[in-house]
Amino acid sequence: MKKNFDIVFLVEAFEFLNGLDKKHYQKILFNIRKAQRDRDPELFKKINDDIWEFRTLYQGFQYRLLAFWDKTDFQNTLVVSTHGFIKKRSRVPENEIQKANQLMIRYFEDKEKNKTGKR
């Protein structure tokens, strides 16, 4: 089945995943691959206009990886995962959403610099 989007992990997302037990890490990646093919709000859900969350419930832990869409390249639709955390409340904490927004801004600024050749 065709993927609806490709995914890119920022350093903060990799660091979060690498700090997890291998089986938990594998379950999160399994759910992300599934979300790439199937539209399922249990796996990939919109939080606000810009930020989405990959959702995984595994062995009593609610894992979240926040993400945003990068549609600036008309050939590939990318979802960029900013960072992850273990959710302890019913709502995603506002500071996590703010962190994702800041990482999104930095991502697009860096992308623009690289596109124009500035460093």
PDB file of N, CA and C in Angstrom, residues 4-8 68-73 76-80 107 111:
ATOM      1  N   ASN A   4       1.124   7.769   2.495  1.00  0.00           N
ATOM      2  CA  ASN A   4       0.536   9.090   2.317  1.00  0.00           C
ATOM      3  C   ASN A   4       1.553  10.203   2.539  1.00  0.00           C
ATOM      4  N   PHE A   5       2.630   9.898   3.238  1.00  0.00           N
ATOM      5  CA  PHE A   5       3.664  10.880   3.510  1.00  0.00           C
ATOM      6  C   PHE A   5       4.939  10.164   3.915  1.00  0.00           C
ATOM      7  N   ASP A   6       6.059  10.878   3.780  1.00  0.00           N
ATOM      8  CA  ASP A   6       7.337  10.410   4.301  1.00  0.00           C
ATOM      9  C   ASP A   6       7.539  11.085   5.648  1.00  0.00           C
ATOM     10  N   ILE A   7       8.394  10.524   6.468  1.00  0.00           N
ATOM     11  CA  ILE A   7       8.637  11.107   7.788  1.00  0.00           C
ATOM     12  C   ILE A   7      10.110  11.405   7.973  1.00  0.00           C
ATOM     13  N   VAL A   8      10.370  12.523   8.635  1.00  0.00           N
ATOM     14  CA  VAL A   8      11.720  12.949   9.006  1.00  0.00           C
ATOM     15  C   VAL A   8      11.708  13.156  10.512  1.00  0.00           C
ATOM     16  N   PHE A  68       4.856  18.144  12.454  1.00  0.00           N
ATOM     17  CA  PHE A  68       4.198  19.124  11.591  1.00  0.00           C
ATOM     18  C   PHE A  68       4.414  18.703  10.146  1.00  0.00           C
ATOM     19  N   TRP A  69       3.639  19.277   9.254  1.00  0.00           N
ATOM     20  CA  TRP A  69       3.717  18.969   7.830  1.00  0.00           C
ATOM     21  C   TRP A  69       4.663  19.948   7.138  1.00  0.00           C
ATOM     22  N   ASP A  70       5.464  19.435   6.226  1.00  0.00           N
ATOM     23  CA  ASP A  70       6.299  20.260   5.348  1.00  0.00           C
ATOM     24  C   ASP A  70       5.859  19.951   3.924  1.00  0.00           C
ATOM     25  N   LYS A  71       5.089  20.870   3.358  1.00  0.00           N
ATOM     26  CA  LYS A  71       4.575  20.687   1.999  1.00  0.00           C
ATOM     27  C   LYS A  71       5.258  21.641   1.023  1.00  0.00           C
ATOM     28  N   THR A  72       6.463  22.099   1.375  1.00  0.00           N
ATOM     29  CA  THR A  72       7.167  23.054   0.523  1.00  0.00           C
ATOM     30  C   THR A  72       7.765  22.398  -0.714  1.00  0.00           C
ATOM     31  N   ASP A  73       7.977  21.094  -0.658  1.00  0.00           N
ATOM     32  CA  ASP A  73       8.487  20.347  -1.808  1.00  0.00           C
ATOM     33  C   ASP A  73       7.283  19.664  -2.448  1.00  0.00           C
ATOM     34  N   ASN A  76       7.407  15.544  -2.651  1.00  0.00           N
ATOM     35  CA  ASN A  76       7.258  14.700  -1.466  1.00  0.00           C
ATOM     36  C   ASN A  76       6.505  15.452  -0.377  1.00  0.00           C
ATOM     37  N   THR A  77       5.543  14.787   0.224  1.00  0.00           N
ATOM     38  CA  THR A  77       4.882  15.348   1.397  1.00  0.00           C
ATOM     39  C   THR A  77       5.588  14.781   2.610  1.00  0.00           C
ATOM     40  N   LEU A  78       6.130  15.668   3.436  1.00  0.00           N
ATOM     41  CA  LEU A  78       6.882  15.248   4.613  1.00  0.00           C
ATOM     42  C   LEU A  78       6.114  15.576   5.885  1.00  0.00           C
ATOM     43  N   VAL A  79       6.234  14.687   6.836  1.00  0.00           N
ATOM     44  CA  VAL A  79       5.833  14.978   8.202  1.00  0.00           C
ATOM     45  C   VAL A  79       7.123  14.973   8.998  1.00  0.00           C
ATOM     46  N   VAL A  80       7.353  16.053   9.723  1.00  0.00           N
ATOM     47  CA  VAL A  80       8.594  16.214  10.481  1.00  0.00           C
ATOM     48  C   VAL A  80       8.266  16.030  11.956  1.00  0.00           C
ATOM     49  N   TYR A 107      13.209  24.733  11.988  1.00  0.00           N
ATOM     50  CA  TYR A 107      13.331  23.848  10.828  1.00  0.00           C
ATOM     51  C   TYR A 107      13.160  24.634   9.524  1.00  0.00           C
ATOM     52  N   LYS A 111      15.879  25.493   6.696  1.00  0.00           N
ATOM     53  CA  LYS A 111      15.615  25.036   5.331  1.00  0.00           C
ATOM     54  C   LYS A 111      15.757  26.201   4.344  1.00  0.00           C
TER      55      LYS A 111
END
